[in-house]
Amino acid sequence: PSNEYLNDADGVTLTSVTPSASFKYSLDGSYPSLTYTAPFATSSGDLVRAIATSASLNPSSITELNT
């Protein structure tokens, strides 16, 4: 599945066009390993990396967001 970022006052929200997608992310540029459950806050200089997965599809490419 594909994944997208929305970074606003509520934090970073991860979304996908695939309804069954789940996400892993990291804040320090490492391989995504934290399970995404809700929007999360970032600090200036964080490097967010995320990957979307779904049982029926191959994982997405890792996407990055510099904050």
CSV table of N, CA and C in Angstrom, one decimal:
chain,number,residue,atom,x,y,z
A,1,PRO,N,0.8,-1.2,0.0
A,1,PRO,CA,0.0,0.0,0.0
A,1,PRO,C,0.9,1.3,0.0
A,2,SER,N,0.3,2.3,-0.4
A,2,SER,CA,1.0,3.6,-0.4
A,2,SER,C,0.7,4.3,1.0
A,3,ASN,N,1.5,5.2,1.4
A,3,ASN,CA,1.3,6.0,2.6
A,3,ASN,C,1.6,7.4,2.4
A,4,GLU,N,0.9,8.3,3.2
A,4,GLU,CA,1.1,9.7,3.1
A,4,GLU,C,1.1,10.3,4.5
A,5,TYR,N,1.7,11.5,4.6
A,5,TYR,CA,1.8,12.2,5.9
A,5,TYR,C,0.9,13.4,5.9
A,6,LEU,N,0.4,13.7,7.0
A,6,LEU,CA,-0.3,15.0,7.3
A,6,LEU,C,0.3,15.5,8.5
A,7,ASN,N,1.0,16.7,8.5
A,7,ASN,CA,1.7,17.2,9.6
A,7,ASN,C,1.0,18.6,9.9
A,8,ASP,N,0.2,18.6,11.0
A,8,ASP,CA,-0.5,19.8,11.4
A,8,ASP,C,-0.4,20.0,12.9
A,9,ALA,N,-1.3,20.9,13.4
A,9,ALA,CA,-1.3,21.2,14.9
A,9,ALA,C,-1.6,20.0,15.7
A,10,ASP,N,-2.3,19.0,15.2
A,10,ASP,CA,-2.6,17.8,15.9
A,10,ASP,C,-1.5,16.7,15.9
A,11,GLY,N,-0.4,17.0,15.2
A,11,GLY,CA,0.7,16.1,15.1
A,11,GLY,C,0.7,15.5,13.7
A,12,VAL,N,1.5,14.4,13.6
A,12,VAL,CA,1.7,13.7,12.3
A,12,VAL,C,0.7,12.6,12.2
A,13,THR,N,-0.1,12.6,11.1
A,13,THR,CA,-1.1,11.6,10.9
A,13,THR,C,-0.6,10.8,9.6
A,14,LEU,N,-0.6,9.5,9.7
A,14,LEU,CA,-0.3,8.6,8.6
A,14,LEU,C,-1.6,8.1,8.0
A,15,THR,N,-1.6,8.2,6.7
A,15,THR,CA,-2.8,7.7,6.0
A,15,THR,C,-2.4,6.9,4.8
A,16,SER,N,-3.4,6.1,4.3
A,16,SER,CA,-3.2,5.3,3.1
A,16,SER,C,-4.5,5.1,2.3
A,17,VAL,N,-4.4,5.0,1.0
A,17,VAL,CA,-5.6,4.7,0.3
A,17,VAL,C,-6.1,3.3,0.5
A,18,THR,N,-5.3,2.4,1.1
A,18,THR,CA,-5.6,1.1,1.4
A,18,THR,C,-6.3,1.0,2.8
A,19,PRO,N,-7.6,0.7,2.8
A,19,PRO,CA,-8.3,0.7,4.1
A,19,PRO,C,-7.7,-0.2,5.2
A,20,SER,N,-7.1,-1.3,4.8
A,20,SER,CA,-6.6,-2.3,5.8
A,20,SER,C,-5.2,-2.0,6.2
A,21,ALA,N,-4.6,-0.9,5.7
A,21,ALA,CA,-3.1,-0.7,5.9
A,21,ALA,C,-2.9,-0.4,7.4
A,22,SER,N,-1.8,-0.8,7.9
A,22,SER,CA,-1.3,-0.4,9.2
A,22,SER,C,0.1,0.1,9.0
A,23,PHE,N,0.6,0.8,10.0
A,23,PHE,CA,1.9,1.6,9.8
A,23,PHE,C,2.9,1.3,10.9
A,24,LYS,N,4.1,1.4,10.6
A,24,LYS,CA,5.3,1.5,11.5
A,24,LYS,C,6.0,2.8,11.2
A,25,TYR,N,6.6,3.4,12.2
A,25,TYR,CA,7.3,4.6,12.0
A,25,TYR,C,8.4,4.8,13.0
A,26,SER,N,9.3,5.7,12.7
A,26,SER,CA,10.4,6.1,13.6
A,26,SER,C,10.5,7.6,13.6
A,27,LEU,N,11.2,8.1,14.6
A,27,LEU,CA,11.3,9.6,14.7
A,27,LEU,C,12.8,10.0,14.5
A,28,ASP,N,13.7,9.0,14.5
A,28,ASP,CA,15.1,9.4,14.5
A,28,ASP,C,15.8,8.9,13.2
A,29,GLY,N,15.1,8.6,12.2
A,29,GLY,CA,15.7,8.2,10.9
A,29,GLY,C,16.0,6.8,10.8
A,30,SER,N,15.8,6.0,11.9
A,30,SER,CA,16.0,4.6,11.8
A,30,SER,C,14.9,3.8,11.1
A,31,TYR,N,15.1,2.5,11.0
A,31,TYR,CA,14.1,1.7,10.3
A,31,TYR,C,12.8,1.8,11.1
A,32,PRO,N,11.6,2.0,10.5
A,32,PRO,CA,10.4,2.1,11.2
A,32,PRO,C,10.0,0.9,12.0
A,33,SER,N,9.9,1.1,13.4
A,33,SER,CA,9.6,-0.1,14.2
A,33,SER,C,8.5,0.2,15.3
A,34,LEU,N,8.1,1.5,15.4
A,34,LEU,CA,7.1,1.9,16.3
A,34,LEU,C,5.7,1.7,15.7
A,35,THR,N,4.7,1.1,16.4
A,35,THR,CA,3.4,0.9,15.8
A,35,THR,C,2.6,2.2,15.9
A,36,TYR,N,2.1,2.6,14.8
A,36,TYR,CA,1.3,3.8,14.7
A,36,TYR,C,-0.2,3.5,15.2
A,37,THR,N,-0.7,4.3,16.2
A,37,THR,CA,-2.0,4.1,16.6
A,37,THR,C,-2.8,5.4,16.6
A,38,ALA,N,-2.1,6.5,16.6
A,38,ALA,CA,-2.8,7.8,16.6
A,38,ALA,C,-1.8,8.9,16.2
A,39,PRO,N,-2.2,10.1,15.8
A,39,PRO,CA,-1.3,11.2,15.5
A,39,PRO,C,-0.3,11.4,16.6
A,40,PHE,N,1.0,11.7,16.2
A,40,PHE,CA,2.0,11.9,17.2
A,40,PHE,C,2.8,13.2,17.0
A,41,ALA,N,3.3,13.7,18.0
A,41,ALA,CA,4.0,15.0,18.0
A,41,ALA,C,5.5,14.7,17.5
A,42,THR,N,6.0,15.8,16.9
A,42,THR,CA,7.4,15.7,16.5
A,42,THR,C,8.1,17.0,17.1
A,43,SER,N,9.4,16.9,17.1
A,43,SER,CA,10.2,18.1,17.4
A,43,SER,C,11.0,18.6,16.2
A,44,SER,N,11.4,19.8,16.2
A,44,SER,CA,12.2,20.3,15.1
A,44,SER,C,13.4,19.5,14.9
A,45,GLY,N,13.7,19.1,13.7
A,45,GLY,CA,14.8,18.3,13.4
A,45,GLY,C,14.6,16.8,13.4
A,46,ASP,N,13.4,16.4,13.8
A,46,ASP,CA,13.1,14.9,13.7
A,46,ASP,C,13.1,14.5,12.3
A,47,LEU,N,13.5,13.3,12.0
A,47,LEU,CA,13.4,12.6,10.7
A,47,LEU,C,12.4,11.5,10.9
A,48,VAL,N,11.1,11.7,10.5
A,48,VAL,CA,10.1,10.7,10.5
A,48,VAL,C,10.3,9.8,9.3
A,49,ARG,N,10.3,8.5,9.6
A,49,ARG,CA,10.3,7.5,8.5
A,49,ARG,C,9.1,6.5,8.8
A,50,ALA,N,8.4,6.2,7.7
A,50,ALA,CA,7.2,5.4,7.9
A,50,ALA,C,7.0,4.4,6.8
A,51,ILE,N,6.4,3.3,7.1
A,51,ILE,CA,6.1,2.2,6.1
A,51,ILE,C,4.7,1.7,6.3
A,52,ALA,N,3.9,1.5,5.3
A,52,ALA,CA,2.6,1.0,5.4
A,52,ALA,C,2.6,-0.5,5.0
A,53,THR,N,1.9,-1.3,5.7
A,53,THR,CA,1.8,-2.7,5.4
A,53,THR,C,0.3,-3.2,5.4
A,54,SER,N,0.1,-4.3,4.7
A,54,SER,CA,-1.2,-4.9,4.6
A,54,SER,C,-1.0,-6.3,4.3
A,55,ALA,N,-1.9,-7.2,4.9
A,55,ALA,CA,-1.7,-8.6,4.7
A,55,ALA,C,-1.8,-9.0,3.3
A,56,SER,N,-2.6,-8.3,2.5
A,56,SER,CA,-2.8,-8.7,1.1
A,56,SER,C,-1.9,-8.0,0.1
A,57,LEU,N,-1.0,-7.1,0.5
A,57,LEU,CA,-0.2,-6.4,-0.4
A,57,LEU,C,1.3,-6.3,0.1
A,58,ASN,N,2.2,-6.0,-0.8
A,58,ASN,CA,3.6,-5.8,-0.4
A,58,ASN,C,3.7,-4.5,0.4
A,59,PRO,N,4.7,-4.5,1.3
A,59,PRO,CA,4.8,-3.2,2.0
A,59,PRO,C,5.2,-2.0,1.1
A,60,SER,N,4.8,-0.9,1.6
A,60,SER,CA,5.2,0.3,0.8
A,60,SER,C,6.6,0.6,0.9
A,61,SER,N,7.1,1.5,0.1
A,61,SER,CA,8.4,2.1,0.2
A,61,SER,C,8.4,2.9,1.5
A,62,ILE,N,9.6,3.0,2.1
A,62,ILE,CA,9.7,3.9,3.3
A,62,ILE,C,9.7,5.3,2.8
A,63,THR,N,8.8,6.1,3.5
A,63,THR,CA,8.8,7.6,3.1
A,63,THR,C,9.3,8.3,4.3
A,64,GLU,N,9.8,9.5,4.0
A,64,GLU,CA,10.5,10.4,5.0
A,64,GLU,C,9.9,11.7,5.1
A,65,LEU,N,9.9,12.3,6.3
A,65,LEU,CA,9.4,13.7,6.6
A,65,LEU,C,10.4,14.3,7.5
A,66,ASN,N,11.0,15.4,7.1
A,66,ASN,CA,11.9,16.2,7.9
A,66,ASN,C,11.0,17.3,8.6
A,67,THR,N,11.1,17.3,10.0
A,67,THR,CA,10.3,18.3,10.7
A,67,THR,C,11.2,19.5,11.1
